[in-house]
Amino acid sequence: MSILSSRTSSRSVTETVNGSHKFVIKGYSLAKGMGVGKHIASETFTVGGYQWAIYFYPDGKNPEDNSAYVSVFIALASEGTDVRALFELTLLDQSPNCKHKVHSHFDRSLESGPYTLKYRGSMWGYKRFFKRAQLEASSFLKDDCLKINCTVGVVVSSIDCSKLTTIHVPESDIGSHFGMLLENEEGSDVTFSVGGERFHAHKLVMAARSTAFETEFFNSMEEDDRDVVVTDMEPKVFKALLHFIYRDTLIEDEEFFMSSSSFLPSISETFAAKLLAAAEKYDLPRLKLMCESVLCKDISIDSVAYILALADRYHATELKAICLQFSAENLVGEFVYFPRKYSQLLLSL
């Protein structure tokens, strides 16, 4: 009886979709004097699914504090709400020195984060981009021409959903492969004689699954000793034991899952109880828990004392705890009238 578990994961990825646009302004001297707040706009360009435009104000954007400066802004030119982006505006030096004048929001993104544009027409930029007198005397202006480069990085977040590109990986079939190894007996190097029946197996597999078999094969037995006699187990129980060791599952046998109520008071003679004893002998804790799970389903007022005794004998701690809990909740009156029947429970409590 296997317990299936599921593990899932997802990943949120936040990154920028970047794009650049170069805006060349020819005839600067003719544009100058067009008036404060008047601008020259570039063609629109698309970055991150939104349209953008560069606005150049040769006489400044506002009269009160920047009329002596040229102003440059990047504007959202399409419909959008709360568009988050990073920006960089660069005035290109047209001399061989290439000492460009750069205003970059990318450099400050860790401190201030992306800038949010609320609606179409929202802008980011500099009212005092460059002092007009200095600009006109610099190598940024050449042949009455200015060159402005704008880079936009639109911030996008998405869930990295691997479902769209998943390659299906089937459940592990290692148990079936090892099971075929057991059935075919290929490469077997040890034989168990149990109640007149012989079972062929592999020492390495047995030792890997059970510390008891590891000790028996590699610390006690002679290397050429290929025959092991098991005297305290029925063949069908040993077969179920091998099935678990190779396949990691319980054997499909109706008798194993049969209710023990018909066997009372000899629960210890049931298939599940005998396999529990085998699991304890050969130190197979997972098999023990599987057997405990089967026996747990048979706990009742009539059977709890016998199952508790079984759990105590084979150190089945999970099963024992459930028996004691069941007894505490259901058998208060029974103790009074049938103390001898529940003596094991009385001692455990």
mmCIF file with all atom_site columns, N, CA and C in Angstrom, residues 3-4 9 52 55 66 91 97-98 128 131 173 184 189 214 224 267 281 284-285 296 314 323:
data_model
loop_
_atom_site.group_PDB
_atom_site.id
_atom_site.type_symbol
_atom_site.label_atom_id
_atom_site.label_alt_id
_atom_site.label_comp_id
_atom_site.label_asym_id
_atom_site.label_entity_id
_atom_site.label_seq_id
_atom_site.pdbx_PDB_ins_code
_atom_site.Cartn_x
_atom_site.Cartn_y
_atom_site.Cartn_z
_atom_site.occupancy
_atom_site.B_iso_or_equiv
_atom_site.pdbx_formal_charge
_atom_site.auth_seq_id
_atom_site.auth_comp_id
_atom_site.auth_asym_id
_atom_site.auth_atom_id
_atom_site.pdbx_PDB_model_num
ATOM 1  N N  . ILE A 1 3   ? 2.004  5.302   -0.455  1.00 0.00 ? 3   ILE A N  1
ATOM 2  C CA . ILE A 1 3   ? 1.486  6.638   -0.181  1.00 0.00 ? 3   ILE A CA 1
ATOM 3  C C  . ILE A 1 3   ? 2.066  7.566   -1.227  1.00 0.00 ? 3   ILE A C  1
ATOM 4  N N  . LEU A 1 4   ? 1.190  8.157   -2.056  1.00 0.00 ? 4   LEU A N  1
ATOM 5  C CA . LEU A 1 4   ? 1.641  9.030   -3.115  1.00 0.00 ? 4   LEU A CA 1
ATOM 6  C C  . LEU A 1 4   ? 1.721  10.461  -2.610  1.00 0.00 ? 4   LEU A C  1
ATOM 7  N N  . SER A 1 9   ? 5.686  23.429  -8.017  1.00 0.00 ? 9   SER A N  1
ATOM 8  C CA . SER A 1 9   ? 6.425  24.668  -7.833  1.00 0.00 ? 9   SER A CA 1
ATOM 9  C C  . SER A 1 9   ? 6.050  25.631  -8.941  1.00 0.00 ? 9   SER A C  1
ATOM 10 N N  . TRP A 1 52  ? 5.858  54.853  -27.534 1.00 0.00 ? 52  TRP A N  1
ATOM 11 C CA . TRP A 1 52  ? 6.559  55.917  -26.827 1.00 0.00 ? 52  TRP A CA 1
ATOM 12 C C  . TRP A 1 52  ? 6.977  56.998  -27.823 1.00 0.00 ? 52  TRP A C  1
ATOM 13 N N  . TYR A 1 55  ? 10.060 63.873  -26.499 1.00 0.00 ? 55  TYR A N  1
ATOM 14 C CA . TYR A 1 55  ? 9.661  65.274  -26.613 1.00 0.00 ? 55  TYR A CA 1
ATOM 15 C C  . TYR A 1 55  ? 10.874 66.145  -26.294 1.00 0.00 ? 55  TYR A C  1
ATOM 16 N N  . ASN A 1 66  ? 13.034 76.918  -15.794 1.00 0.00 ? 66  ASN A N  1
ATOM 17 C CA . ASN A 1 66  ? 13.926 76.264  -16.739 1.00 0.00 ? 66  ASN A CA 1
ATOM 18 C C  . ASN A 1 66  ? 13.944 76.911  -18.115 1.00 0.00 ? 66  ASN A C  1
ATOM 19 N N  . LEU A 1 91  ? 22.299 62.446  -24.638 1.00 0.00 ? 91  LEU A N  1
ATOM 20 C CA . LEU A 1 91  ? 22.629 63.424  -25.663 1.00 0.00 ? 91  LEU A CA 1
ATOM 21 C C  . LEU A 1 91  ? 23.991 63.042  -26.223 1.00 0.00 ? 91  LEU A C  1
ATOM 22 N N  . ASN A 1 97  ? 35.640 62.619  -29.193 1.00 0.00 ? 97  ASN A N  1
ATOM 23 C CA . ASN A 1 97  ? 35.772 62.280  -27.768 1.00 0.00 ? 97  ASN A CA 1
ATOM 24 C C  . ASN A 1 97  ? 34.622 61.402  -27.275 1.00 0.00 ? 97  ASN A C  1
ATOM 25 N N  . CYS A 1 98  ? 33.470 61.555  -27.854 1.00 0.00 ? 98  CYS A N  1
ATOM 26 C CA . CYS A 1 98  ? 32.273 60.763  -27.510 1.00 0.00 ? 98  CYS A CA 1
ATOM 27 C C  . CYS A 1 98  ? 31.955 60.806  -26.021 1.00 0.00 ? 98  CYS A C  1
ATOM 28 N N  . ARG A 1 128 ? 15.491 70.525  -16.764 1.00 0.00 ? 128 ARG A N  1
ATOM 29 C CA . ARG A 1 128 ? 16.801 71.146  -16.946 1.00 0.00 ? 128 ARG A CA 1
ATOM 30 C C  . ARG A 1 128 ? 17.783 70.113  -17.505 1.00 0.00 ? 128 ARG A C  1
ATOM 31 N N  . LYS A 1 131 ? 21.851 73.262  -20.070 1.00 0.00 ? 131 LYS A N  1
ATOM 32 C CA . LYS A 1 131 ? 21.765 74.722  -20.155 1.00 0.00 ? 131 LYS A CA 1
ATOM 33 C C  . LYS A 1 131 ? 21.968 75.132  -21.612 1.00 0.00 ? 131 LYS A C  1
ATOM 34 N N  . ASP A 1 173 ? 9.387  3.222   -12.615 1.00 0.00 ? 173 ASP A N  1
ATOM 35 C CA . ASP A 1 173 ? 9.077  1.813   -12.851 1.00 0.00 ? 173 ASP A CA 1
ATOM 36 C C  . ASP A 1 173 ? 10.204 0.906   -12.377 1.00 0.00 ? 173 ASP A C  1
ATOM 37 N N  . ASN A 1 184 ? 12.344 -13.731 -13.062 1.00 0.00 ? 184 ASN A N  1
ATOM 38 C CA . ASN A 1 184 ? 13.152 -14.446 -14.050 1.00 0.00 ? 184 ASN A CA 1
ATOM 39 C C  . ASN A 1 184 ? 14.317 -15.202 -13.421 1.00 0.00 ? 184 ASN A C  1
ATOM 40 N N  . ASP A 1 189 ? 21.975 -15.389 -6.891  1.00 0.00 ? 189 ASP A N  1
ATOM 41 C CA . ASP A 1 189 ? 23.163 -15.983 -6.268  1.00 0.00 ? 189 ASP A CA 1
ATOM 42 C C  . ASP A 1 189 ? 22.896 -16.496 -4.860  1.00 0.00 ? 189 ASP A C  1
ATOM 43 N N  . GLU A 1 214 ? 21.938 -7.874  5.099   1.00 0.00 ? 214 GLU A N  1
ATOM 44 C CA . GLU A 1 214 ? 23.308 -7.406  4.869   1.00 0.00 ? 214 GLU A CA 1
ATOM 45 C C  . GLU A 1 214 ? 24.271 -8.072  5.848   1.00 0.00 ? 214 GLU A C  1
ATOM 46 N N  . ASP A 1 224 ? 30.732 -18.639 -0.621  1.00 0.00 ? 224 ASP A N  1
ATOM 47 C CA . ASP A 1 224 ? 30.171 -19.625 -1.536  1.00 0.00 ? 224 ASP A CA 1
ATOM 48 C C  . ASP A 1 224 ? 28.912 -20.303 -0.995  1.00 0.00 ? 224 ASP A C  1
ATOM 49 N N  . ILE A 1 267 ? -5.544 -13.587 16.004  1.00 0.00 ? 267 ILE A N  1
ATOM 50 C CA . ILE A 1 267 ? -5.143 -12.549 15.065  1.00 0.00 ? 267 ILE A CA 1
ATOM 51 C C  . ILE A 1 267 ? -3.690 -12.738 14.654  1.00 0.00 ? 267 ILE A C  1
ATOM 52 N N  . LYS A 1 281 ? 11.599 -9.027  11.931  1.00 0.00 ? 281 LYS A N  1
ATOM 53 C CA . LYS A 1 281 ? 12.785 -9.896  11.954  1.00 0.00 ? 281 LYS A CA 1
ATOM 54 C C  . LYS A 1 281 ? 13.867 -9.391  11.013  1.00 0.00 ? 281 LYS A C  1
ATOM 55 N N  . LEU A 1 284 ? 12.647 -4.193  8.287   1.00 0.00 ? 284 LEU A N  1
ATOM 56 C CA . LEU A 1 284 ? 12.042 -3.509  7.148   1.00 0.00 ? 284 LEU A CA 1
ATOM 57 C C  . LEU A 1 284 ? 10.955 -2.562  7.668   1.00 0.00 ? 284 LEU A C  1
ATOM 58 N N  . PRO A 1 285 ? 11.331 -1.370  8.131   1.00 0.00 ? 285 PRO A N  1
ATOM 59 C CA . PRO A 1 285 ? 10.369 -0.469  8.791   1.00 0.00 ? 285 PRO A CA 1
ATOM 60 C C  . PRO A 1 285 ? 9.211  -0.028  7.903   1.00 0.00 ? 285 PRO A C  1
ATOM 61 N N  . CYS A 1 296 ? -4.629 -2.004  11.428  1.00 0.00 ? 296 CYS A N  1
ATOM 62 C CA . CYS A 1 296 ? -5.329 -0.888  12.086  1.00 0.00 ? 296 CYS A CA 1
ATOM 63 C C  . CYS A 1 296 ? -6.799 -0.849  11.706  1.00 0.00 ? 296 CYS A C  1
ATOM 64 N N  . TYR A 1 314 ? 5.877  -6.972  18.429  1.00 0.00 ? 314 TYR A N  1
ATOM 65 C CA . TYR A 1 314 ? 6.727  -6.684  17.280  1.00 0.00 ? 314 TYR A CA 1
ATOM 66 C C  . TYR A 1 314 ? 7.121  -5.210  17.185  1.00 0.00 ? 314 TYR A C  1
ATOM 67 N N  . CYS A 1 323 ? -4.137 1.664   19.158  1.00 0.00 ? 323 CYS A N  1
ATOM 68 C CA . CYS A 1 323 ? -4.881 0.747   20.023  1.00 0.00 ? 323 CYS A CA 1
ATOM 69 C C  . CYS A 1 323 ? -5.159 1.383   21.383  1.00 0.00 ? 323 CYS A C  1
#
